Amino acid sequence: MFLAGKRALVTGSTSGIGLAVARALRAEGAEIVLNGFGPAEEIAKLTEELSASHSGADLTDAVAIEAMMAEAGPIDILVNNAGMQHVAPVDEFPVAKWDTIIALNLSAAFHTIRLALPGMKAKGWGRVINTASAHSLVASPFKSAYVAAKHGIAGLTKTVALEVAQSGITVNAISPGYVWTPLVENQIPDTMAARGLTREQVINDVLLAKQPTKSFVLPEDIGALAVFLCRDEARNVNGANWSVDGGWTAE
Ligand code: NAD
């Protein structure tokens, strides 16, 4: 329970990777602030399970982020994880989708970081963990907004890591390959349409084709790495972009 007494905000933690990270940090004693959307009864179950509070702030909205951060109070561990995907050729990419993806997958992290850092600096301890993606390192066609935002968050991670390097704070990115979550499941129909493939072909020939292990990453794998990054032994892991992608970006 080495995180007892630490408060962790995990954005996009009502589902998928964020929920697994919240569970892993909670198991080590952290006080959890959840964020994300979902049916009220499911969120109530999660807040009870994790003895957590919850913010339903829409992170595409900077004003809502400011309100969430003010309500949450000082944050020791900030996990910028909320994200969404849209799959379409760039010349058909809906402009509103581009703006939303950049706002959620990139700008939201800028806002939470700028608002959380003063408290971390005052305490001389902090952890910022950004869920990036294999798409922060390499591209795939039809994911222009997502790939641009994820390359952006990789750069933001490195920049802030340098700025806080002597403050007891580390800033790192975790870059998963394909993790079986609603985000991946929901992109299958658009990928079928964009590439003219069946569901099975998308899973095996598009998604798992990228991963030399030929298996999906588990959300719990990401939770375990987030816990490690919070340990004192990880104090010199700073500005890293840690791949958990079955070897995808090794090729
Ligand atoms: P998910 O769809 O299961 O969860 C997304 C979470 O973000 C949910 O809690 C949702 O409510 C929340 N969210 C969505 N829009 C929001 C908004 N406007 N404001 C606040 N919260 C919002 O997705 P996931 O697969 O768990 O993805 C989590 C992160 O991991 C994302 O940043 C994603 O890009 C990244 N990622 C996922 C994969 C994968 O294969 N699943 C791979 C690499 C990176």
Tab-separated table of N, CA and C in Angstrom, residues 82-146:
chain	number	residue	atom	x	y	z
A	82	ALA	N	-8.013	9.805	-20.897
A	82	ALA	CA	-9.241	9.889	-21.707
A	82	ALA	C	-8.865	10.076	-23.171
A	83	GLY	N	-9.548	9.376	-24.022
A	83	GLY	CA	-9.231	9.501	-25.443
A	83	GLY	C	-10.327	8.905	-26.290
A	84	MET	N	-10.341	9.296	-27.555
A	84	MET	CA	-11.288	8.711	-28.499
A	84	MET	C	-10.620	8.578	-29.861
A	85	GLN	N	-11.280	7.834	-30.719
A	85	GLN	CA	-10.737	7.512	-32.035
A	85	GLN	C	-11.785	7.839	-33.083
A	86	HIS	N	-11.346	8.172	-34.284
A	86	HIS	CA	-12.250	8.198	-35.431
A	86	HIS	C	-11.448	7.781	-36.660
A	87	VAL	N	-12.036	6.919	-37.454
A	87	VAL	CA	-11.322	6.338	-38.592
A	87	VAL	C	-11.969	6.822	-39.887
A	88	ALA	N	-11.215	7.588	-40.683
A	88	ALA	CA	-11.720	8.059	-41.990
A	88	ALA	C	-10.544	8.601	-42.784
A	89	PRO	N	-10.622	8.534	-44.113
A	89	PRO	CA	-9.561	9.144	-44.929
A	89	PRO	C	-9.463	10.640	-44.624
A	90	VAL	N	-8.255	11.194	-44.696
A	90	VAL	CA	-8.045	12.580	-44.240
A	90	VAL	C	-8.887	13.573	-45.041
A	91	ASP	N	-9.085	13.307	-46.330
A	91	ASP	CA	-9.863	14.274	-47.121
A	91	ASP	C	-11.360	14.123	-46.911
A	92	GLU	N	-11.758	13.118	-46.113
A	92	GLU	CA	-13.174	12.998	-45.746
A	92	GLU	C	-13.351	13.145	-44.238
A	93	PHE	N	-12.270	13.482	-43.534
A	93	PHE	CA	-12.311	13.466	-42.069
A	93	PHE	C	-13.206	14.609	-41.576
A	94	PRO	N	-14.245	14.310	-40.787
A	94	PRO	CA	-15.137	15.392	-40.335
A	94	PRO	C	-14.369	16.400	-39.472
A	95	VAL	N	-14.508	17.685	-39.822
A	95	VAL	CA	-13.740	18.738	-39.148
A	95	VAL	C	-14.051	18.738	-37.646
A	96	ALA	N	-15.302	18.539	-37.296
A	96	ALA	CA	-15.672	18.559	-35.867
A	96	ALA	C	-14.998	17.406	-35.123
A	97	LYS	N	-14.857	16.247	-35.800
A	97	LYS	CA	-14.184	15.091	-35.155
A	97	LYS	C	-12.707	15.410	-34.929
A	98	TRP	N	-12.073	16.046	-35.929
A	98	TRP	CA	-10.674	16.446	-35.769
A	98	TRP	C	-10.533	17.315	-34.516
A	99	ASP	N	-11.390	18.336	-34.414
A	99	ASP	CA	-11.280	19.281	-33.298
A	99	ASP	C	-11.499	18.567	-31.960
A	100	THR	N	-12.457	17.659	-31.903
A	100	THR	CA	-12.759	16.960	-30.647
A	100	THR	C	-11.605	16.053	-30.242
A	101	ILE	N	-11.041	15.335	-31.213
A	101	ILE	CA	-9.943	14.403	-30.900
A	101	ILE	C	-8.707	15.163	-30.429
A	102	ILE	N	-8.384	16.270	-31.080
A	102	ILE	CA	-7.225	17.066	-30.633
A	102	ILE	C	-7.492	17.617	-29.229
A	103	ALA	N	-8.716	18.075	-28.985
A	103	ALA	CA	-9.052	18.635	-27.672
A	103	ALA	C	-8.946	17.574	-26.582
A	104	LEU	N	-9.502	16.382	-26.837
A	104	LEU	CA	-9.555	15.350	-25.799
A	104	LEU	C	-8.218	14.623	-25.648
A	105	ASN	N	-7.634	14.208	-26.770
A	105	ASN	CA	-6.447	13.346	-26.712
A	105	ASN	C	-5.158	14.131	-26.489
A	106	LEU	N	-5.199	15.462	-26.677
A	106	LEU	CA	-3.974	16.254	-26.519
A	106	LEU	C	-4.165	17.464	-25.597
A	107	SER	N	-5.064	18.370	-25.961
A	107	SER	CA	-5.149	19.627	-25.205
A	107	SER	C	-5.600	19.389	-23.759
A	108	ALA	N	-6.446	18.396	-23.519
A	108	ALA	CA	-6.905	18.130	-22.148
A	108	ALA	C	-5.712	17.854	-21.234
A	109	ALA	N	-4.714	17.153	-21.742
A	109	ALA	CA	-3.532	16.845	-20.918
A	109	ALA	C	-2.737	18.102	-20.615
A	110	PHE	N	-2.655	19.010	-21.579
A	110	PHE	CA	-1.999	20.303	-21.317
A	110	PHE	C	-2.700	21.005	-20.155
A	111	HIS	N	-4.024	21.010	-20.181
A	111	HIS	CA	-4.771	21.728	-19.137
A	111	HIS	C	-4.616	21.058	-17.767
A	112	THR	N	-4.780	19.740	-17.707
A	112	THR	CA	-4.665	19.084	-16.395
A	112	THR	C	-3.248	19.219	-15.857
A	113	ILE	N	-2.265	19.114	-16.736
A	113	ILE	CA	-0.867	19.229	-16.295
A	113	ILE	C	-0.601	20.630	-15.753
A	114	ARG	N	-1.008	21.658	-16.500
A	114	ARG	CA	-0.691	23.025	-16.039
A	114	ARG	C	-1.393	23.319	-14.716
A	115	LEU	N	-2.541	22.682	-14.493
A	115	LEU	CA	-3.274	22.957	-13.263
A	115	LEU	C	-2.788	22.093	-12.095
A	116	ALA	N	-2.250	20.914	-12.378
A	116	ALA	CA	-1.800	20.016	-11.296
A	116	ALA	C	-0.375	20.302	-10.850
A	117	LEU	N	0.458	20.801	-11.745
A	117	LEU	CA	1.887	20.936	-11.420
A	117	LEU	C	2.194	21.832	-10.219
A	118	PRO	N	1.538	22.982	-10.051
A	118	PRO	CA	1.893	23.819	-8.896
A	118	PRO	C	1.768	23.068	-7.564
A	119	GLY	N	0.724	22.254	-7.403
A	119	GLY	CA	0.554	21.479	-6.168
A	119	GLY	C	1.646	20.429	-6.013
A	120	MET	N	2.006	19.759	-7.112
A	120	MET	CA	3.078	18.754	-7.059
A	120	MET	C	4.405	19.413	-6.699
A	121	LYS	N	4.677	20.576	-7.309
A	121	LYS	CA	5.932	21.284	-7.019
A	121	LYS	C	5.981	21.683	-5.544
A	122	ALA	N	4.856	22.129	-5.013
A	122	ALA	CA	4.818	22.557	-3.604
A	122	ALA	C	5.156	21.385	-2.685
A	123	LYS	N	4.700	20.162	-3.072
A	123	LYS	CA	4.977	18.974	-2.244
A	123	LYS	C	6.338	18.355	-2.540
A	124	GLY	N	6.917	18.715	-3.690
A	124	GLY	CA	8.200	18.105	-4.073
A	124	GLY	C	8.051	16.649	-4.483
A	125	TRP	N	6.849	16.263	-4.898
A	125	TRP	CA	6.610	14.894	-5.361
A	125	TRP	C	5.422	14.910	-6.311
A	126	GLY	N	5.545	14.177	-7.385
A	126	GLY	CA	4.411	14.049	-8.298
A	126	GLY	C	4.704	13.051	-9.392
A	127	ARG	N	3.630	12.515	-9.936
A	127	ARG	CA	3.747	11.607	-11.079
A	127	ARG	C	2.702	12.001	-12.113
A	128	VAL	N	3.172	12.209	-13.344
A	128	VAL	CA	2.261	12.419	-14.461
A	128	VAL	C	2.470	11.259	-15.424
A	129	ILE	N	1.396	10.575	-15.737
A	129	ILE	CA	1.464	9.432	-16.648
A	129	ILE	C	0.453	9.684	-17.768
A	130	ASN	N	0.952	9.767	-18.976
A	130	ASN	CA	0.075	10.024	-20.112
A	130	ASN	C	-0.127	8.741	-20.903
A	131	THR	N	-1.363	8.332	-21.093
A	131	THR	CA	-1.611	7.190	-21.963
A	131	THR	C	-1.482	7.690	-23.393
A	132	ALA	N	-0.365	7.368	-24.012
A	132	ALA	CA	-0.195	7.738	-25.422
A	132	ALA	C	-0.694	6.562	-26.255
A	133	SER	N	0.166	5.993	-27.085
A	133	SER	CA	-0.258	4.892	-27.958
A	133	SER	C	0.931	4.514	-28.827
A	134	ALA	N	0.894	3.311	-29.377
A	134	ALA	CA	1.858	2.998	-30.441
A	134	ALA	C	1.764	4.065	-31.533
A	135	HIS	N	0.589	4.652	-31.659
A	135	HIS	CA	0.393	5.720	-32.647
A	135	HIS	C	1.002	7.052	-32.211
A	136	SER	N	1.725	7.070	-31.085
A	136	SER	CA	2.563	8.242	-30.773
A	136	SER	C	3.937	8.087	-31.419
A	137	LEU	N	4.209	6.887	-31.944
A	137	LEU	CA	5.530	6.573	-32.515
A	137	LEU	C	5.460	6.259	-33.998
A	138	VAL	N	4.378	5.647	-34.411
A	138	VAL	CA	4.196	5.271	-35.816
A	138	VAL	C	2.760	5.613	-36.220
A	139	ALA	N	2.511	5.624	-37.515
A	139	ALA	CA	1.171	5.977	-38.001
A	139	ALA	C	0.461	4.768	-38.586
A	140	SER	N	-0.849	4.878	-38.705
A	140	SER	CA	-1.645	3.968	-39.523
A	140	SER	C	-2.536	4.844	-40.388
A	141	PRO	N	-2.866	4.399	-41.595
A	141	PRO	CA	-3.737	5.234	-42.422
A	141	PRO	C	-5.127	5.406	-41.805
A	142	PHE	N	-5.773	6.483	-42.135
A	142	PHE	CA	-7.169	6.794	-41.769
A	142	PHE	C	-7.339	7.226	-40.301
A	143	LYS	N	-6.223	7.476	-39.610
A	143	LYS	CA	-6.312	7.881	-38.198
A	143	LYS	C	-5.565	9.201	-37.990
A	144	SER	N	-5.762	10.154	-38.914
A	144	SER	CA	-4.924	11.368	-38.919
A	144	SER	C	-5.021	12.134	-37.604
A	145	ALA	N	-6.218	12.360	-37.096
A	145	ALA	CA	-6.360	13.171	-35.877
A	145	ALA	C	-5.747	12.443	-34.683
A	146	TYR	N	-6.024	11.155	-34.579
A	146	TYR	CA	-5.520	10.359	-33.450
A	146	TYR	C	-3.990	10.315	-33.467
